[in-house]
Amino acid sequence: MELSLFVLEICFSIIVLLCNPVSLKSDASLFPSDFLFGTSSSSYQFEGAFLSDGKGLNNWDVFTHKPGNIMDGSNGDIAVDHYHRYLEDLDLMNHIGVNSYRFSISWARILPKGRFGSVNKAGINFYNKLINALLLKGIQPFVSLTHYDIPQELENRYEAWLSPQVQEDFKYYADICFKYFGDRVKYWTTFNEPNVVAIRGYRSGIYPPSRCSSSFGNCSSGDSEKEPFIAAHNMILSHAAAVDIYRTKYQKQQGGSIGIVMNAIWYEPISNSLKDKQAAERTQAFYMNWFLDPIIMGKYPAEMQEILASNLPVFSNHDQEKLKSGLDFIGVNHYTSFYIRDCMFSVCEQGPGSSKTEGFALRTANKDGVLIGESTAVDWLYVYPQGMDKIITYIKERYNNIPMFITENGFGDNDKRDGLIEESLNDVNRVEYVSVYLDALAAALRKGADVRGYFLWSLLDNFEWTSGFTIRFGLHHVDYTTLKRTPRGSAIWYKQFISNHTTTHKILMPKHDPGSQRQYFKTI
Ligand SMILES: *[C@@H]1O[C@H](CO)[C@@H](O)[C@H](O)[C@H]1NC(C)=O
Ligand SMILES: *[C@@H]1O[C@H](CO)[C@@H](O)[C@H](O)[C@H]1NC(C)=O
């Protein structure tokens, strides 16, 4: 009786397997055993302590203190006080069961005046303590060298990204980070979303250094047709300089890898016409491939060269040599998708989309009165999970399936200041969003994409740039008066998801091996 039931069960399983080849791979084995599940953060949005322990002012400190720049008049002076509460935050991460944590180093905390001043030992100490505490809990640090914030000194001295001098500063800073932290940090990224820095800092001017032409925004100076490309050029060459230092001085001995994080939007042609399809491709060239093509293939996309002509800087032979240092992986920040309408062969209204600097393409969420996906409290965020599969597959095909990490994905909600906290804690919309996006990521994995990790933005509610504290992205609610952290439904859901999809246990740091203690607890 029992045996025949067993046989029946086996037969049934075989039938299911034969009829449904997709289920051959169980969900658990879909994510490789060394897949990183983590949460994401950045220094300016999390740390606070903006004047503590010798930190220098950065461009965002200065920008947020100018009236009118931030929606609710707030700033990151305190943010969520991660600088003082990192141990508590680490406990929250450990409770969720993540095996990695993505954060960025505050450049001005390490070098308050860039290479024109000395190293701030207190800054080095803070990141040493954070990194050591993470490793003690079996959580891999995944570190960006800069996530929008740079020492204000560099703006004051030579206009930062507009000057080739910045390459020297970035190289100097990267070298210090590899030297002090690289024995324990195995995942480095040079930049977070340099495309957003170039566009928002130098085309629309809504981020520091607030530069644009009058037809693109309200800035006191700038050139929206030229400067985004100069800033990007210097960021690309700064990336190359940092990777070169890592490759020649550190990588062999430290054994880590290094990449760059791009903001990656999926662009869907608004119609099946050839011109809209080409416009969607062109938009990707002007957005993401703008940086990845030079770093991976040594040259700017052909579409950019054609349209921008002399407004696009040129790589010298010497630069091209430097670009050969390349990268080890691509970090993908993906949240949303847009439709693209052609403005090169079709007539578009004056205004957005009609300029060379945008590649003559109009971005819209709306097609014949229907949105591409459900809208959210965040003005740029539409729920279109297919975009996750499509952007991963696009990158896989264009760049020969180079390893990828989803370095950010998440859901923003309104500040429910006047509502009940319970309402904010019961975040079913966030759970739904993350769940369908992870399904789409799994679909891309099944088709062979080499994605090695997923970082949810974010562990906590935090300072959302020009939206200030009006938008909440956290798995944990933060009370901005008391700074108390409270887990939302999504935190519990993510914990379950990770536990359902991982088979291996985290490897904790060996506690009684003096050799490894030395390795992990390097201090200055
Ligand atoms: C542009 O900026 C100036 C100076 O900051 C301000 O007075 C003015 O109101 C702004 N105009 C618009 C349209 O935002
Ligand atoms: C985890 O697995 C359990 C048991 O199969 C299931 O009930 C639950 O919905 C899963 N949760 C997540 C978040 O995947």
Coordinates of C-alpha atoms and ligand atoms in Angstrom, one line a residue:
M1 CA 0.0 0.0 0.0
E2 CA 2.6 2.5 1.1
L3 CA 5.0 1.4 -1.6
S4 CA 2.4 1.8 -4.4
L5 CA 1.6 5.2 -3.2
F6 CA 5.3 6.0 -3.3
V7 CA 5.5 4.7 -6.9
L8 CA 2.4 6.7 -7.8
E9 CA 4.0 9.8 -6.4
I10 CA 7.2 9.2 -8.4
C11 CA 5.1 8.6 -11.6
F12 CA 3.2 11.8 -11.0
S13 CA 6.4 13.8 -10.5
I14 CA 7.8 12.4 -13.7
I15 CA 4.7 13.3 -15.6
V16 CA 4.8 16.8 -14.1
L17 CA 8.4 17.2 -15.1
L18 CA 7.8 15.9 -18.7
C19 CA 4.8 18.1 -19.2
N20 CA 6.3 21.2 -17.7
P21 CA 10.0 21.5 -18.6
V22 CA 10.3 24.9 -16.8
S23 CA 9.7 23.2 -13.4
L24 CA 12.7 21.0 -14.0
K25 CA 14.6 23.7 -12.2
S26 CA 13.0 24.2 -8.8
D27 CA 12.8 27.8 -7.6
A28 CA 15.5 27.2 -5.0
S29 CA 18.1 26.0 -7.5
L30 CA 17.2 28.9 -9.8
F31 CA 19.3 31.3 -7.7
P32 CA 22.8 29.9 -7.6
S33 CA 24.0 29.0 -4.0
D34 CA 26.4 32.0 -4.0
F35 CA 23.7 34.4 -5.2
L36 CA 23.8 37.6 -3.2
F37 CA 20.5 38.8 -1.6
G38 CA 20.9 42.1 0.0
T39 CA 19.6 45.6 0.7
S40 CA 21.0 48.8 -0.7
S41 CA 21.8 52.2 0.7
S42 CA 24.0 55.3 0.1
S43 CA 26.1 57.5 2.3
Y44 CA 24.3 60.8 1.9
Q45 CA 20.9 59.3 2.1
F46 CA 21.6 57.2 5.2
E47 CA 24.6 58.4 7.3
G48 CA 23.8 61.9 8.6
A49 CA 26.6 63.1 10.9
F50 CA 27.4 65.6 8.2
L51 CA 29.9 67.5 10.3
S52 CA 31.1 64.7 12.6
D53 CA 34.6 63.5 13.2
G54 CA 36.4 65.6 10.6
K55 CA 34.1 65.0 7.6
G56 CA 34.3 67.7 4.9
L57 CA 31.3 69.3 3.2
N58 CA 30.2 67.6 0.1
N59 CA 28.2 68.9 -2.9
W60 CA 24.9 67.6 -1.5
D61 CA 25.5 69.2 1.9
V62 CA 25.9 72.5 0.1
F63 CA 23.0 71.9 -2.4
T64 CA 20.4 70.9 0.2
H65 CA 21.2 73.9 2.4
K66 CA 20.1 76.3 -0.4
P67 CA 16.4 77.1 0.0
G68 CA 14.1 75.8 -2.8
N69 CA 16.2 72.8 -3.9
I70 CA 14.5 70.1 -1.8
M71 CA 10.7 69.6 -2.0
D72 CA 10.1 69.6 1.8
G73 CA 13.1 71.9 2.7
S74 CA 14.9 69.0 4.4
N75 CA 18.5 67.8 4.1
G76 CA 20.7 64.9 4.9
D77 CA 22.4 66.5 8.0
I78 CA 21.0 63.7 10.1
A79 CA 19.3 61.5 7.4
V80 CA 18.6 58.3 9.3
D81 CA 21.7 58.6 11.5
H82 CA 23.1 55.4 10.2
Y83 CA 26.6 56.7 11.2
H84 CA 25.6 56.3 14.8
R85 CA 23.1 53.5 14.5
Y86 CA 24.8 51.1 12.0
L87 CA 25.0 48.3 14.6
E88 CA 21.2 48.4 15.1
D89 CA 20.8 48.5 11.3
L90 CA 23.0 45.5 11.0
D91 CA 20.8 43.6 13.4
L92 CA 17.8 44.4 11.2
M93 CA 19.7 43.1 8.1
N94 CA 20.8 40.0 10.0
H95 CA 17.2 39.3 11.0
I96 CA 16.1 39.5 7.4
G97 CA 18.8 37.0 6.5
V98 CA 20.6 38.9 3.8
N99 CA 24.1 37.8 2.9
S100 CA 25.3 41.1 1.5
Y101 CA 24.9 44.9 2.1
R102 CA 25.4 47.5 -0.6
F103 CA 26.5 50.9 0.7
S104 CA 28.7 53.8 -0.5
I105 CA 31.6 55.5 1.1
S106 CA 31.4 59.2 1.7
W107 CA 34.3 60.6 -0.2
A108 CA 34.4 63.8 2.0
R109 CA 34.5 61.6 5.1
I110 CA 37.7 60.0 3.9
L111 CA 39.2 63.0 2.1
P112 CA 37.6 66.2 3.4
K113 CA 39.5 68.3 0.8
G114 CA 40.1 65.7 -1.9
R115 CA 43.7 65.1 -2.7
F116 CA 44.4 68.7 -1.5
G117 CA 44.2 67.7 2.2
S118 CA 45.0 64.8 4.4
V119 CA 43.2 61.5 5.0
N120 CA 40.6 61.7 7.8
K121 CA 41.5 58.7 10.1
A122 CA 38.1 58.9 11.8
G123 CA 36.4 58.3 8.5
I124 CA 38.6 55.3 7.8
N125 CA 37.7 54.0 11.3
F126 CA 34.0 54.3 10.7
Y127 CA 34.1 52.2 7.6
N128 CA 36.5 49.7 9.2
K129 CA 34.0 49.2 12.0
L130 CA 31.1 48.9 9.6
I131 CA 32.9 46.4 7.4
N132 CA 34.1 44.3 10.3
A133 CA 30.7 44.2 11.9
L134 CA 29.1 43.1 8.6
L135 CA 31.7 40.3 8.2
L136 CA 31.1 39.1 11.7
K137 CA 27.5 38.4 10.8
G138 CA 28.4 36.8 7.5
I139 CA 27.3 39.8 5.4
Q140 CA 29.4 40.7 2.4
P141 CA 30.1 44.4 1.9
F142 CA 29.3 45.6 -1.7
V143 CA 30.8 49.0 -1.9
S144 CA 30.4 52.1 -4.2
L145 CA 33.2 54.6 -4.1
T146 CA 30.8 57.4 -4.9
H147 CA 27.0 57.6 -4.9
Y148 CA 26.3 61.2 -6.1
D149 CA 28.3 62.9 -3.2
I150 CA 31.7 64.3 -3.8
P151 CA 33.9 66.8 -1.7
Q152 CA 32.7 70.3 -2.3
E153 CA 36.4 71.3 -2.5
L154 CA 36.6 69.7 -6.0
E155 CA 33.6 71.9 -7.2
N156 CA 35.2 75.0 -5.7
R157 CA 38.7 74.4 -7.1
Y158 CA 38.0 73.2 -10.7
E159 CA 34.3 72.5 -11.2
A160 CA 34.7 68.8 -10.4
W161 CA 33.4 66.6 -13.3
L162 CA 33.8 69.4 -15.9
S163 CA 37.6 69.2 -15.5
P164 CA 40.0 66.4 -16.4
Q165 CA 41.7 67.1 -13.1
V166 CA 39.0 65.2 -11.4
Q167 CA 40.4 62.0 -12.8
E168 CA 43.5 62.5 -10.6
D169 CA 41.4 63.0 -7.5
F170 CA 39.2 60.0 -8.1
K171 CA 42.2 57.8 -8.7
Y172 CA 43.8 59.1 -5.5
Y173 CA 40.6 58.4 -3.5
A174 CA 40.1 55.0 -5.0
D175 CA 43.6 54.0 -4.2
I176 CA 43.1 54.9 -0.5
C177 CA 39.8 52.9 -0.3
F178 CA 41.4 49.8 -1.9
K179 CA 44.4 50.1 0.4
Y180 CA 42.4 50.4 3.6
F181 CA 39.4 48.3 2.9
G182 CA 40.2 46.0 0.0
D183 CA 41.5 43.2 2.2
R184 CA 37.9 42.7 3.3
V185 CA 35.8 44.2 0.5
K186 CA 35.4 41.8 -2.4
Y187 CA 32.9 43.8 -4.5
W188 CA 33.7 47.3 -5.6
T189 CA 31.8 49.7 -7.8
T190 CA 33.4 53.0 -9.0
F191 CA 30.2 55.0 -9.7
N192 CA 26.6 54.9 -8.8
E193 CA 24.4 56.0 -11.8
P194 CA 26.9 58.4 -13.4
N195 CA 24.3 58.8 -16.2
V196 CA 21.9 60.4 -13.6
V197 CA 24.7 62.6 -12.3
A198 CA 25.4 63.9 -15.8
I199 CA 21.8 64.4 -16.8
R200 CA 20.4 65.9 -13.6
G201 CA 23.6 67.8 -12.7
Y202 CA 24.3 69.3 -16.2
R203 CA 21.2 69.0 -18.4
S204 CA 18.1 69.7 -16.3
G205 CA 20.2 71.1 -13.4
I206 CA 17.9 69.7 -10.7
Y207 CA 20.9 68.1 -8.9
P208 CA 24.2 69.7 -7.9
P209 CA 26.0 71.5 -9.4
S210 CA 22.7 72.9 -10.8
R211 CA 24.0 73.7 -14.3
C212 CA 21.8 73.9 -17.5
S213 CA 20.8 76.1 -20.4
S214 CA 17.7 78.2 -19.9
S215 CA 15.5 76.1 -22.2
F216 CA 16.2 73.0 -20.0
G217 CA 15.8 74.4 -16.5
N218 CA 16.4 77.2 -14.1
C219 CA 20.1 77.5 -13.6
S220 CA 22.4 80.5 -13.4
S221 CA 24.9 78.9 -15.8
G222 CA 25.6 75.8 -17.8
D223 CA 25.2 74.3 -21.3
S224 CA 22.8 71.4 -21.5
E225 CA 23.9 70.5 -25.0
K226 CA 27.6 70.1 -24.1
E227 CA 28.3 69.8 -20.4
P228 CA 26.6 66.5 -19.7
F229 CA 28.9 64.9 -22.2
I230 CA 32.0 66.5 -20.7
A231 CA 31.1 65.4 -17.2
A232 CA 30.3 61.9 -18.4
H233 CA 33.7 61.8 -20.3
N234 CA 35.5 62.6 -17.1
M235 CA 33.5 60.1 -15.1
I236 CA 34.3 57.3 -17.7
L237 CA 38.0 58.1 -17.5
S238 CA 37.9 58.4 -13.7
H239 CA 36.4 54.9 -13.7
A240 CA 39.1 53.6 -15.9
A241 CA 41.8 55.2 -13.7
A242 CA 40.4 53.6 -10.6
V243 CA 40.0 50.2 -12.2
D244 CA 43.6 50.4 -13.5
I245 CA 44.9 51.1 -10.0
Y246 CA 42.8 48.1 -8.7
R247 CA 44.1 45.8 -11.4
T248 CA 47.8 46.8 -11.1
K249 CA 48.2 47.2 -7.3
Y250 CA 45.5 45.3 -5.5
Q251 CA 43.3 42.8 -7.3
K252 CA 45.7 39.9 -7.5
Q253 CA 46.5 39.9 -3.8
Q254 CA 43.0 41.0 -2.6
G255 CA 41.0 38.8 -5.0
G256 CA 37.9 41.0 -5.4
S257 CA 36.1 42.3 -8.5
I258 CA 35.2 45.8 -9.7
G259 CA 32.3 47.2 -11.7
I260 CA 30.1 50.3 -12.2
V261 CA 26.4 50.8 -11.4
M262 CA 24.2 52.2 -14.1
N263 CA 20.6 53.5 -13.8
A264 CA 18.9 51.2 -16.3
I265 CA 15.4 52.1 -17.6
W266 CA 13.7 49.8 -20.1
Y267 CA 12.6 51.8 -23.2
E268 CA 9.7 50.3 -25.1
P269 CA 9.0 51.7 -28.6
I270 CA 5.6 53.4 -28.5
S271 CA 4.7 51.8 -31.9
N272 CA 5.9 49.0 -34.2
S273 CA 7.2 51.6 -36.7
L274 CA 10.8 51.4 -37.5
K275 CA 11.4 55.0 -36.5
D276 CA 10.0 54.4 -33.0
K277 CA 12.0 51.2 -32.6
Q278 CA 15.2 53.0 -33.7
A279 CA 14.3 55.9 -31.3
A280 CA 14.0 53.4 -28.4
E281 CA 17.4 51.9 -29.2
R282 CA 18.9 55.4 -29.6
T283 CA 17.5 56.4 -26.2
Q284 CA 19.3 53.4 -24.6
A285 CA 22.5 54.6 -26.4
F286 CA 22.1 58.1 -25.0
Y287 CA 21.3 56.7 -21.5
M288 CA 23.1 53.5 -20.5
N289 CA 25.3 52.5 -23.4
W290 CA 26.7 56.1 -23.2
F291 CA 28.9 54.8 -20.4
L292 CA 29.0 51.0 -20.9
D293 CA 30.0 51.1 -24.5
P294 CA 33.2 53.1 -23.9
I295 CA 34.1 51.0 -20.8
I296 CA 33.4 47.7 -22.4
M297 CA 34.0 48.3 -26.1
G298 CA 36.3 51.4 -26.1
K299 CA 34.0 53.8 -28.0
Y300 CA 30.8 55.8 -27.7
P301 CA 27.7 54.4 -29.4
A302 CA 27.5 55.2 -33.1
E303 CA 24.1 57.0 -32.6
M304 CA 25.7 59.5 -30.2
Q305 CA 28.7 60.2 -32.4
E306 CA 26.4 60.9 -35.4
I307 CA 23.9 63.2 -33.6
L308 CA 26.3 65.0 -31.2
A309 CA 29.3 65.3 -33.5
S310 CA 31.7 67.8 -32.0
N311 CA 29.6 68.1 -28.8
L312 CA 30.8 64.6 -27.9
P313 CA 34.4 64.5 -26.5
V314 CA 36.8 62.2 -28.2
F315 CA 39.0 59.5 -26.6
S316 CA 42.7 60.0 -27.3
N317 CA 44.9 57.0 -28.0
H318 CA 46.1 57.3 -24.5
D319 CA 42.5 57.3 -23.2
Q320 CA 41.7 54.3 -25.2
E321 CA 44.6 52.5 -23.7
K322 CA 43.2 53.3 -20.2
L323 CA 39.7 52.2 -21.1
K324 CA 41.1 48.7 -21.7
S325 CA 41.0 48.1 -17.9
G326 CA 37.2 47.6 -18.5
L327 CA 35.2 46.1 -15.7
D328 CA 34.3 42.8 -14.1
F329 CA 30.6 43.2 -13.8
I330 CA 27.7 45.6 -14.4
G331 CA 25.6 46.9 -11.6
V332 CA 22.0 47.5 -12.8
N333 CA 19.7 49.8 -10.9
H334 CA 16.3 49.0 -12.4
Y335 CA 12.9 50.3 -11.3
T336 CA 10.8 51.4 -14.2
S337 CA 10.1 51.6 -18.0
F338 CA 8.9 54.2 -20.4
Y339 CA 7.6 54.4 -24.0
I340 CA 9.8 56.2 -26.6
R341 CA 8.5 58.2 -29.5
D342 CA 10.8 59.3 -32.3
C343 CA 11.5 63.0 -32.7
M344 CA 14.2 62.7 -35.5
F345 CA 12.0 61.8 -38.4
S346 CA 8.7 62.8 -36.8
V347 CA 7.6 66.2 -35.7
C348 CA 7.6 66.6 -31.9
E349 CA 6.5 69.7 -30.0
Q350 CA 9.2 72.1 -28.9
G351 CA 10.4 71.0 -25.5
P352 CA 11.3 67.6 -24.0
G353 CA 12.6 65.1 -26.6
S354 CA 13.2 67.6 -29.4
S355 CA 16.9 68.2 -28.7
K356 CA 20.1 66.6 -29.8
T357 CA 21.2 66.2 -26.2
E358 CA 18.4 63.7 -25.7
G359 CA 18.9 62.0 -29.0
F360 CA 15.7 63.3 -30.6
A361 CA 13.4 60.9 -28.7
L362 CA 10.5 61.6 -26.4
R363 CA 10.0 59.7 -23.2
T364 CA 6.4 59.1 -22.1
A365 CA 4.5 56.7 -19.8
N366 CA 1.3 57.2 -21.7
K367 CA 0.2 55.4 -24.9
D368 CA -3.2 56.4 -26.2
G369 CA -4.3 57.3 -22.7
V370 CA -3.1 54.1 -21.1
L371 CA -0.1 54.0 -18.8
I372 CA 2.7 51.6 -19.4
G373 CA 2.2 50.3 -15.8
E374 CA 0.4 51.2 -12.6
S375 CA 1.6 54.6 -11.4
T376 CA 3.0 55.0 -7.9
A377 CA 3.7 57.9 -5.4
V378 CA 7.1 58.4 -7.2
D379 CA 6.6 60.5 -10.4
W380 CA 9.0 58.4 -12.5
L381 CA 8.0 54.9 -11.2
Y382 CA 5.6 52.8 -13.1
V383 CA 5.1 49.1 -12.4
Y384 CA 6.2 47.2 -15.5
P385 CA 7.9 44.0 -14.3
Q386 CA 8.5 42.8 -17.9
G387 CA 11.1 45.6 -18.0
M388 CA 13.3 43.7 -15.6
D389 CA 13.5 40.7 -17.9
K390 CA 13.9 42.9 -21.0
I391 CA 16.7 45.1 -19.6
I392 CA 18.7 42.1 -18.3
T393 CA 18.3 40.3 -21.6
Y394 CA 19.3 43.4 -23.5
I395 CA 22.5 43.9 -21.5
K396 CA 23.2 40.2 -21.7
E397 CA 23.0 40.3 -25.5
R398 CA 24.8 43.6 -26.0
Y399 CA 27.7 42.9 -23.6
N400 CA 28.2 39.2 -24.1
N401 CA 26.6 38.1 -20.9
I402 CA 29.1 39.8 -18.6
P403 CA 28.2 39.1 -15.0
M404 CA 25.5 41.4 -13.6
F405 CA 24.1 42.4 -10.2
I406 CA 20.7 44.0 -9.7
T407 CA 22.2 46.7 -7.4
E408 CA 18.8 48.5 -6.8
N409 CA 15.1 47.7 -7.2
G410 CA 12.4 48.9 -5.0
F411 CA 9.1 50.7 -4.4
G412 CA 8.5 54.2 -3.1
D413 CA 5.4 55.3 -1.2
N414 CA 4.1 58.6 0.1
D415 CA 4.9 59.8 3.5
K416 CA 1.9 59.0 5.5
R417 CA 2.7 61.8 8.0
D418 CA -0.9 62.3 9.0
G419 CA -2.0 58.7 8.6
L420 CA -1.6 55.8 11.0
I421 CA 1.8 54.1 11.1
E422 CA -0.1 50.8 10.7
E423 CA -1.1 51.9 7.2
S424 CA 2.5 52.5 6.3
L425 CA 3.6 49.2 7.8
N426 CA 1.1 47.2 5.9
D427 CA 2.9 47.8 2.6
V428 CA 1.2 45.2 0.3
N429 CA 1.9 47.4 -2.8
R430 CA 5.7 47.1 -2.1
V431 CA 5.4 43.3 -1.6
E432 CA 3.5 43.0 -4.8
Y433 CA 6.0 45.1 -6.7
V434 CA 9.1 43.3 -5.5
S435 CA 7.5 39.9 -5.9
V436 CA 6.6 40.5 -9.6
Y437 CA 10.0 42.1 -10.4
L438 CA 11.8 39.1 -8.8
D439 CA 9.7 36.8 -10.9
A440 CA 10.8 38.7 -14.0
L441 CA 14.4 38.5 -12.8
A442 CA 14.0 34.7 -12.4
A443 CA 12.6 34.5 -16.0
A444 CA 15.8 36.2 -17.2
L445 CA 18.0 33.8 -15.2
R446 CA 16.1 30.8 -16.7
K447 CA 17.1 32.1 -20.2
G448 CA 20.7 32.1 -19.1
A449 CA 21.5 35.6 -17.9
D450 CA 24.5 35.7 -15.6
V451 CA 22.9 37.7 -12.8
R452 CA 24.7 37.1 -9.5
G453 CA 22.8 39.2 -6.9
Y454 CA 19.8 41.3 -6.1
F455 CA 19.8 44.3 -3.7
L456 CA 16.5 45.7 -2.6
W457 CA 16.3 49.5 -2.2
S458 CA 16.1 50.0 0.7
L459 CA 16.7 48.6 4.2
L460 CA 15.2 51.8 5.7
D461 CA 13.2 54.9 4.7
N462 CA 15.7 57.5 3.9
F463 CA 16.5 60.9 2.3
E464 CA 15.2 60.7 -1.2
W465 CA 17.3 63.4 -2.9
T466 CA 15.1 66.3 -4.1
S467 CA 12.0 64.6 -2.7
G468 CA 13.5 64.9 0.7
F469 CA 11.6 62.8 3.2
T470 CA 8.3 62.8 1.3
I471 CA 8.9 59.4 -0.4
R472 CA 9.5 56.2 1.6
F473 CA 11.4 53.3 0.1
G474 CA 12.1 51.3 3.2
L475 CA 11.6 47.7 4.3
H476 CA 11.6 49.4 7.6
H477 CA 9.6 52.5 8.5
V478 CA 11.6 55.3 10.1
D479 CA 10.1 57.8 12.4
Y480 CA 12.0 60.9 11.5
T481 CA 11.5 62.5 15.0
T482 CA 12.7 59.6 17.1
L483 CA 14.6 57.8 14.3
K484 CA 12.9 54.6 15.5
R485 CA 12.9 51.8 12.9
T486 CA 9.9 49.5 12.6
P487 CA 9.8 46.5 10.2
R488 CA 7.1 46.7 7.5
G489 CA 5.3 43.7 6.0
S490 CA 7.8 43.7 3.2
A491 CA 10.7 43.1 5.6
I492 CA 9.0 39.9 6.8
W493 CA 8.1 39.0 3.2
Y494 CA 11.8 39.5 2.0
K495 CA 13.0 37.4 4.9
Q496 CA 10.7 34.5 3.8
F497 CA 11.7 34.9 0.2
I498 CA 15.4 34.7 1.0
S499 CA 14.9 31.7 3.2
N500 CA 12.7 30.0 0.5
H501 CA 15.3 30.6 -2.2
T502 CA 18.6 29.9 -0.5
T503 CA 19.9 26.5 0.4
T504 CA 23.3 27.3 1.9
H505 CA 24.1 28.9 5.3
K506 CA 26.1 32.0 5.6
I507 CA 29.8 31.4 6.5
L508 CA 30.6 33.3 9.6
M509 CA 34.0 34.7 10.2
P510 CA 36.1 32.1 12.1
K511 CA 36.4 33.5 15.6
H512 CA 39.5 31.6 16.9
D513 CA 41.9 31.7 14.1
P514 CA 44.4 34.6 14.8
G515 CA 45.5 34.6 11.2
S516 CA 42.0 35.4 9.9
Q517 CA 41.4 37.8 12.7
R518 CA 44.4 39.8 11.5
Q519 CA 43.0 39.7 8.0
Y520 CA 39.6 40.9 9.0
F521 CA 40.5 43.4 11.6
K522 CA 43.1 45.4 9.9
T523 CA 43.2 48.9 11.4
I524 CA 45.2 51.9 10.7
Ligands
LIG1 C1 14.5 80.3 -10.9 O1 15.4 80.5 -9.9 C2 15.3 81.8 -9.3 C3 16.5 82.0 -8.3 O2 16.7 80.8 -7.6 C4 14.0 81.9 -8.6 O3 13.8 83.2 -8.0 C5 12.9 81.7 -9.6 O4 11.6 81.7 -9.0 C6 13.1 80.4 -10.3 N1 12.1 80.3 -11.4 C7 11.4 79.2 -11.6 C8 10.5 79.2 -12.8 O5 11.5 78.2 -10.9
LIG2 C1 7.9 30.7 1.2 O1 7.5 29.4 1.1 C2 6.3 29.1 1.8 C3 6.1 27.6 1.8 O2 6.1 27.1 0.4 C4 5.1 29.8 1.1 O3 3.9 29.6 1.8 C5 5.4 31.3 1.2 O4 4.4 32.0 0.5 C6 6.8 31.6 0.5 N1 7.1 33.0 0.7 C7 7.8 33.7 -0.1 C8 7.9 35.2 0.2 O5 8.3 33.3 -1.1

